Short mmCIF file of C-alpha atoms in Angstrom, two decimals:
data_model
loop_
_atom_site.label_atom_id
_atom_site.label_comp_id
_atom_site.label_asym_id
_atom_site.label_seq_id
_atom_site.Cartn_x
_atom_site.Cartn_y
_atom_site.Cartn_z
CA UNK A 1 -22.24 -100.82 -7.88
CA UNK A 2 -25.93 -100.28 -7.96
CA UNK A 3 -27.47 -96.90 -7.44
CA UNK A 4 -28.58 -93.86 -9.39
CA UNK A 5 -26.00 -91.99 -11.40
CA UNK A 6 -24.51 -88.98 -9.66
CA UNK A 7 -26.04 -86.41 -11.76
CA UNK A 8 -29.59 -87.83 -10.90
CA UNK A 9 -28.86 -87.67 -7.20
CA UNK A 10 -27.73 -84.07 -7.52
CA UNK A 11 -30.92 -83.22 -9.42
CA UNK A 12 -33.05 -84.72 -6.59
CA UNK A 13 -31.27 -82.61 -4.04
CA UNK A 14 -31.96 -79.49 -5.99
CA UNK A 15 -35.66 -80.39 -6.10
CA UNK A 16 -35.92 -80.46 -2.30
CA UNK A 17 -38.54 -78.27 -0.76
CA UNK A 18 -37.17 -74.90 -0.03
CA UNK A 19 -37.30 -73.49 3.54
CA UNK A 20 -40.50 -71.65 4.31
CA UNK A 21 -39.94 -67.90 3.95
CA UNK A 22 -41.30 -65.54 6.57
CA UNK A 23 -44.40 -63.90 5.43
CA UNK A 24 -46.64 -61.03 6.75
CA UNK A 25 -49.25 -63.60 7.87
CA UNK A 26 -46.62 -65.19 10.33
CA UNK A 27 -47.30 -63.86 13.90
CA UNK A 28 -43.61 -64.24 14.81
CA UNK A 29 -42.63 -62.26 11.73
CA UNK A 30 -45.04 -59.56 12.58
CA UNK A 31 -43.69 -59.19 16.13
CA UNK A 32 -40.09 -59.02 14.79
CA UNK A 33 -40.98 -56.27 12.32
CA UNK A 34 -42.95 -54.39 15.00
CA UNK A 35 -40.03 -54.34 17.53
CA UNK A 36 -37.48 -53.60 14.92
CA UNK A 37 -39.52 -50.64 13.79
CA UNK A 38 -40.21 -49.56 17.41
CA UNK A 39 -36.51 -49.71 18.22
CA UNK A 40 -35.53 -47.65 15.10
CA UNK A 41 -38.24 -45.01 15.98
CA UNK A 42 -36.99 -44.87 19.66
CA UNK A 43 -33.41 -44.51 18.54
CA UNK A 44 -34.36 -41.74 16.15
CA UNK A 45 -36.42 -39.90 18.82
CA UNK A 46 -33.36 -40.18 21.12
CA UNK A 47 -31.07 -38.75 18.57
CA UNK A 48 -33.49 -35.89 17.94
CA UNK A 49 -33.83 -35.18 21.72
CA UNK A 50 -30.08 -35.31 22.14
CA UNK A 51 -29.64 -32.78 19.20
CA UNK A 52 -32.29 -30.60 20.81
CA UNK A 53 -30.52 -30.46 24.03
CA UNK A 54 -27.12 -29.77 22.43
CA UNK A 55 -28.74 -26.94 20.52
CA UNK A 56 -30.32 -25.49 23.67
CA UNK A 57 -26.77 -25.55 25.43
CA UNK A 58 -25.14 -23.77 22.65
CA UNK A 59 -27.94 -21.13 22.51
CA UNK A 60 -27.56 -20.56 26.31
CA UNK A 61 -23.75 -20.29 25.98
CA UNK A 62 -24.25 -17.78 23.13
CA UNK A 63 -26.66 -15.70 25.16
CA UNK A 64 -24.39 -15.64 28.21
CA UNK A 65 -21.37 -14.76 26.10
CA UNK A 66 -23.20 -11.89 24.63
CA UNK A 67 -24.27 -10.57 28.11
CA UNK A 68 -20.63 -10.90 29.33
CA UNK A 69 -19.38 -8.89 26.28
CA UNK A 70 -22.04 -6.23 26.76
CA UNK A 71 -20.74 -5.44 30.21
CA UNK A 72 -17.86 -3.52 28.50
CA UNK A 73 -18.87 -3.42 24.83
CA UNK A 74 -21.48 -1.66 22.84
CA UNK A 75 -23.28 -3.53 20.06
CA UNK A 76 -24.61 -2.55 16.78
CA UNK A 77 -26.86 -4.96 14.95
CA UNK A 78 -26.68 -5.31 11.24
CA UNK A 79 -28.66 -7.69 9.05
CA UNK A 80 -26.07 -10.40 8.78
CA UNK A 81 -23.57 -9.48 11.54
CA UNK A 82 -23.16 -7.75 14.87
CA UNK A 83 -20.51 -5.09 15.68
CA UNK A 84 -18.92 -5.09 19.10
CA UNK A 85 -16.65 -2.12 20.14
CA UNK A 86 -15.41 -0.67 23.40
CA UNK A 87 -14.34 3.01 22.91
CA UNK A 88 -12.89 3.19 26.45
CA UNK A 89 -10.11 0.67 25.55
CA UNK A 90 -9.56 0.99 21.82
CA UNK A 91 -6.43 -1.19 21.74
CA UNK A 92 -8.10 -4.24 23.21
CA UNK A 93 -8.51 -6.53 20.18
CA UNK A 94 -10.95 -8.88 22.04
CA UNK A 95 -13.40 -6.06 22.45
CA UNK A 96 -13.60 -4.87 18.80
CA UNK A 97 -14.86 -7.41 16.20
CA UNK A 98 -17.61 -8.40 13.81
CA UNK A 99 -19.63 -11.47 14.80
CA UNK A 100 -21.19 -13.11 11.68
CA UNK A 101 -24.67 -14.53 11.98
CA UNK A 102 -25.93 -17.91 10.79
CA UNK A 103 -27.53 -16.26 7.73
CA UNK A 104 -24.45 -14.47 6.57
CA UNK A 105 -23.66 -15.32 2.97
CA UNK A 106 -19.99 -16.60 2.98
CA UNK A 107 -19.56 -15.45 -0.66
CA UNK A 108 -19.57 -11.94 0.73
CA UNK A 109 -16.86 -12.55 3.31
CA UNK A 110 -13.95 -11.16 1.21
CA UNK A 111 -15.73 -7.97 0.41
CA UNK A 112 -16.69 -7.56 4.12
CA UNK A 113 -13.20 -8.05 5.35
CA UNK A 114 -11.98 -5.11 3.27
CA UNK A 115 -14.55 -2.83 4.98
CA UNK A 116 -13.91 -4.03 8.60
CA UNK A 117 -11.24 -1.48 9.45
CA UNK A 118 -13.69 1.38 8.56
CA UNK A 119 -16.60 -0.29 10.30
CA UNK A 120 -14.57 -0.79 13.60
CA UNK A 121 -12.62 2.46 13.07
CA UNK A 122 -9.39 0.51 13.90
CA UNK A 123 -6.18 -0.43 11.99
CA UNK A 124 -6.87 -4.15 12.09
CA UNK A 125 -9.40 -6.69 10.90
CA UNK A 126 -11.17 -8.89 13.45
CA UNK A 127 -14.19 -11.11 12.44
CA UNK A 128 -15.62 -14.16 14.23
CA UNK A 129 -17.78 -16.76 12.53
CA UNK A 130 -21.27 -17.76 13.86
CA UNK A 131 -21.31 -20.55 16.41
CA UNK A 132 -20.61 -24.05 14.95
CA UNK A 133 -20.57 -22.83 11.32
CA UNK A 134 -17.13 -23.84 10.05
CA UNK A 135 -15.58 -22.08 7.09
CA UNK A 136 -14.77 -24.34 4.07
CA UNK A 137 -11.12 -25.48 3.95
CA UNK A 138 -10.54 -23.80 0.52
CA UNK A 139 -11.69 -20.51 2.08
CA UNK A 140 -9.30 -20.93 5.13
CA UNK A 141 -6.40 -21.66 2.82
CA UNK A 142 -7.20 -18.57 0.66
CA UNK A 143 -7.44 -16.32 3.70
CA UNK A 144 -4.21 -17.76 5.10
CA UNK A 145 -2.51 -17.09 1.68
CA UNK A 146 -3.77 -13.49 1.80
CA UNK A 147 -2.02 -12.88 5.26
CA UNK A 148 -4.85 -13.45 7.62
CA UNK A 149 -4.36 -15.23 10.90
CA UNK A 150 -7.07 -17.81 11.64
CA UNK A 151 -7.65 -19.45 14.94
CA UNK A 152 -10.41 -21.32 16.76
CA UNK A 153 -12.39 -20.33 19.87
CA UNK A 154 -13.51 -23.60 21.56
CA UNK A 155 -16.55 -23.49 24.02
CA UNK A 156 -16.12 -26.15 26.76
CA UNK A 157 -19.05 -26.68 29.03
CA UNK A 158 -19.81 -28.98 32.07
CA UNK A 159 -23.19 -29.85 33.57
CA UNK A 160 -22.86 -28.84 37.37
CA UNK A 161 -25.50 -31.54 38.42
CA UNK A 162 -22.72 -34.01 37.37
CA UNK A 163 -19.91 -32.12 39.21
CA UNK A 164 -18.99 -33.72 42.53
CA UNK A 165 -15.41 -32.80 42.71
CA UNK A 166 -13.56 -31.14 45.59
CA UNK A 167 -10.31 -29.02 45.66
CA UNK A 168 -7.63 -28.86 48.29
CA UNK A 169 -6.57 -25.46 46.84
CA UNK A 170 -7.46 -22.48 49.10
CA UNK A 171 -9.54 -19.92 47.13
CA UNK A 172 -11.45 -16.77 48.13
CA UNK A 173 -13.67 -14.11 46.50
CA UNK A 174 -16.10 -11.41 47.58
CA UNK A 175 -13.85 -9.85 50.25
CA UNK A 176 -11.83 -6.67 50.21
CA UNK A 177 -8.64 -8.65 50.67
CA UNK A 178 -9.42 -11.02 47.82
CA UNK A 179 -10.20 -8.03 45.50
CA UNK A 180 -6.80 -6.48 46.24
CA UNK A 181 -4.96 -9.79 45.95
CA UNK A 182 -6.86 -10.64 42.68
CA UNK A 183 -6.17 -7.18 41.08
CA UNK A 184 -2.53 -7.45 41.98
CA UNK A 185 -2.22 -10.90 40.42
CA UNK A 186 -4.15 -10.06 37.39
CA UNK A 187 -2.02 -6.97 36.56
CA UNK A 188 1.24 -8.76 37.22
CA UNK A 189 0.11 -11.63 34.94
CA UNK A 190 -0.96 -9.26 32.14
CA UNK A 191 2.24 -7.24 32.33
CA UNK A 192 4.28 -10.20 31.29
CA UNK A 193 2.34 -10.41 27.89
CA UNK A 194 1.36 -6.73 27.43
CA UNK A 195 3.02 -3.50 28.58
CA UNK A 196 2.41 -2.57 32.23
CA UNK A 197 0.44 0.55 31.35
CA UNK A 198 -2.06 -1.29 29.22
CA UNK A 199 -2.33 -4.10 31.93
CA UNK A 200 -3.32 -1.39 34.44
CA UNK A 201 -5.84 0.12 31.88
CA UNK A 202 -7.31 -3.32 31.23
CA UNK A 203 -7.77 -3.93 34.94
CA UNK A 204 -9.31 -0.56 35.56
CA UNK A 205 -11.86 -1.27 32.77
CA UNK A 206 -13.32 -4.12 34.68
CA UNK A 207 -12.61 -2.97 38.23
CA UNK A 208 -16.10 -1.64 38.82
CA UNK A 209 -17.61 -5.14 37.91
CA UNK A 210 -15.34 -6.83 40.32
CA UNK A 211 -16.08 -4.36 43.09
CA UNK A 212 -19.88 -4.72 42.55
CA UNK A 213 -19.64 -8.45 42.38
CA UNK A 214 -21.17 -8.48 38.93
CA UNK A 215 -18.04 -10.50 38.01
CA UNK A 216 -16.44 -12.39 40.87
CA UNK A 217 -12.64 -12.05 40.97
CA UNK A 218 -11.56 -15.40 42.50
CA UNK A 219 -8.13 -15.71 44.02
CA UNK A 220 -6.12 -18.84 44.80
CA UNK A 221 -3.36 -19.12 47.42
CA UNK A 222 -0.24 -21.04 47.86
CA UNK A 223 0.36 -23.34 50.88
CA UNK A 224 2.20 -20.46 52.43
CA UNK A 225 -0.93 -18.16 52.00
CA UNK A 226 0.60 -16.05 49.12
CA UNK A 227 -1.82 -15.13 46.29
CA UNK A 228 -0.47 -16.97 43.18
CA UNK A 229 -3.46 -16.93 40.82
CA UNK A 230 -6.87 -15.63 39.91
CA UNK A 231 -9.79 -15.93 37.50
CA UNK A 232 -13.18 -14.49 36.70
CA UNK A 233 -16.57 -16.03 37.45
CA UNK A 234 -19.56 -14.46 35.78
CA UNK A 235 -22.98 -15.86 36.75
CA UNK A 236 -25.80 -15.33 34.26
CA UNK A 237 -29.05 -15.63 36.27
CA UNK A 238 -31.20 -15.44 33.12
CA UNK A 239 -29.64 -18.52 31.60
CA UNK A 240 -28.43 -20.15 34.82
CA UNK A 241 -25.13 -20.45 33.17
CA UNK A 242 -21.72 -19.54 34.69
CA UNK A 243 -18.60 -18.42 32.68
CA UNK A 244 -15.08 -18.84 33.65
CA UNK A 245 -12.65 -16.35 32.18
CA UNK A 246 -9.17 -14.82 32.53
CA UNK A 247 -7.58 -17.76 34.39
CA UNK A 248 -4.13 -16.51 35.37
CA UNK A 249 -1.58 -18.57 37.38
CA UNK A 250 1.89 -17.01 38.05
CA UNK A 251 4.58 -18.85 36.24
CA UNK A 252 6.48 -20.43 39.14
CA UNK A 253 3.19 -22.09 40.25
CA UNK A 254 2.05 -23.37 36.92
CA UNK A 255 1.66 -27.17 36.37
CA UNK A 256 1.42 -27.72 40.11
CA UNK A 257 -2.28 -28.24 40.41
CA UNK A 258 -3.26 -24.60 41.32
CA UNK A 259 -5.03 -23.87 37.95
CA UNK A 260 -7.18 -26.97 38.12
CA UNK A 261 -7.71 -26.56 41.81
CA UNK A 262 -8.92 -22.88 41.30
CA UNK A 263 -11.32 -23.99 38.59
CA UNK A 264 -12.79 -26.77 40.77
CA UNK A 265 -13.40 -24.20 43.55
CA UNK A 266 -15.22 -21.99 41.02
CA UNK A 267 -17.37 -24.94 39.84
CA UNK A 268 -18.39 -25.50 43.51
CA UNK A 269 -19.35 -21.87 43.72
CA UNK A 270 -21.26 -21.81 40.52
CA UNK A 271 -23.19 -24.92 41.58
CA UNK A 272 -24.00 -23.52 45.08
CA UNK A 273 -25.33 -20.34 43.25
CA UNK A 274 -27.91 -22.68 41.42
CA UNK A 275 -26.24 -22.46 37.98
CA UNK A 276 -26.98 -25.38 35.75
CA UNK A 277 -23.81 -25.33 33.76
CA UNK A 278 -20.46 -23.60 33.50
CA UNK A 279 -18.40 -22.87 30.36
CA UNK A 280 -15.10 -21.42 29.34
CA UNK A 281 -13.51 -20.46 26.10
CA UNK A 282 -10.14 -21.78 24.97
CA UNK A 283 -8.04 -22.24 21.91
CA UNK A 284 -7.51 -25.24 19.73
CA UNK A 285 -4.36 -26.48 21.57
CA UNK A 286 -4.39 -30.27 22.22
CA UNK A 287 -2.71 -29.78 25.62
CA UNK A 288 -5.18 -27.21 26.74
CA UNK A 289 -8.19 -29.34 25.47
CA UNK A 290 -6.87 -32.37 27.47
CA UNK A 291 -6.51 -30.15 30.61
CA UNK A 292 -10.15 -29.10 30.59
CA UNK A 293 -11.49 -32.48 29.49
CA UNK A 294 -9.83 -34.10 32.46
CA UNK A 295 -11.75 -31.76 34.67
CA UNK A 296 -15.07 -33.04 33.11
CA UNK A 297 -15.65 -30.37 30.45
CA UNK A 298 -16.92 -31.20 26.99
CA UNK A 299 -16.64 -29.21 23.77
CA UNK A 300 -20.14 -27.82 22.87
CA UNK A 301 -19.32 -25.28 20.26
CA UNK A 302 -16.63 -23.45 18.38
CA UNK A 303 -16.19 -20.51 16.05
CA UNK A 304 -13.26 -19.34 13.81
CA UNK A 305 -11.68 -16.06 14.29
CA UNK A 306 -10.18 -14.02 11.41
CA UNK A 307 -7.54 -11.42 12.19
CA UNK A 308 -5.12 -9.19 10.33
CA UNK A 309 -3.17 -6.22 11.62
CA UNK A 310 -2.66 -3.41 9.10
CA UNK A 311 0.73 -1.90 9.42
CA UNK A 312 0.76 1.82 8.69
#
């Protein structure tokens, strides 16, 4: 059979003219490079803008949280941390703590913890990290081994412009009746987890703010018209941010939609008061997080709490 040997045919194939590579002089190539660069720059700018907005949300929440605490607490500013105390109710753990600032050197945390009881003048240690600054895992493990209790405070927020929900639950606030009903529910609820005398003392500490409307004590009612739950709504006019706190539903009425219904009513009230967003603070429980996420809240920040009770 005539024809060129196989190795010669292969050699010819290899000498075929290669495909023309794109070059900088090619107009099509230039357009492709331009649009790719433009898209990458646009994506980068979008990411930067998103991060800027998220940082602004966290700053607003931090400022509102500080104003809410300052209703009952005094604050002393140190170089790397702030000291919150409330001498009128010394046994209230949540009103006595050190809040670390972003610039706090973590290498000094252990030596600070030893001094906290003297700083707070209490027989316990209570320290909170700065917003969104997590402690290293090795440090958390070391603190746990030393007997400290570590937990997370999660800050969940919702943009009220996006909120269009309604609630069938009846809720009231701002009236003499709702104030009486709310105080009765709050004291009854707290008495189940703390002693009755302390529950009353805790209520009296905030009663003036409820009465003056600085904090709205919102009450929800059963279908029979009985008060069965309450919660606080604090409106920060400086930040246009609302805070929901102390959500309390009596046990026989839990998991029946009253809690979510009350929160929805409070979101409506916050939106009508021209608030831009509303947030609340919760723990790291998956069940609790799912509950708030179903309502439209998104986690915007967190901090780690370090606690240790010193037995005498």
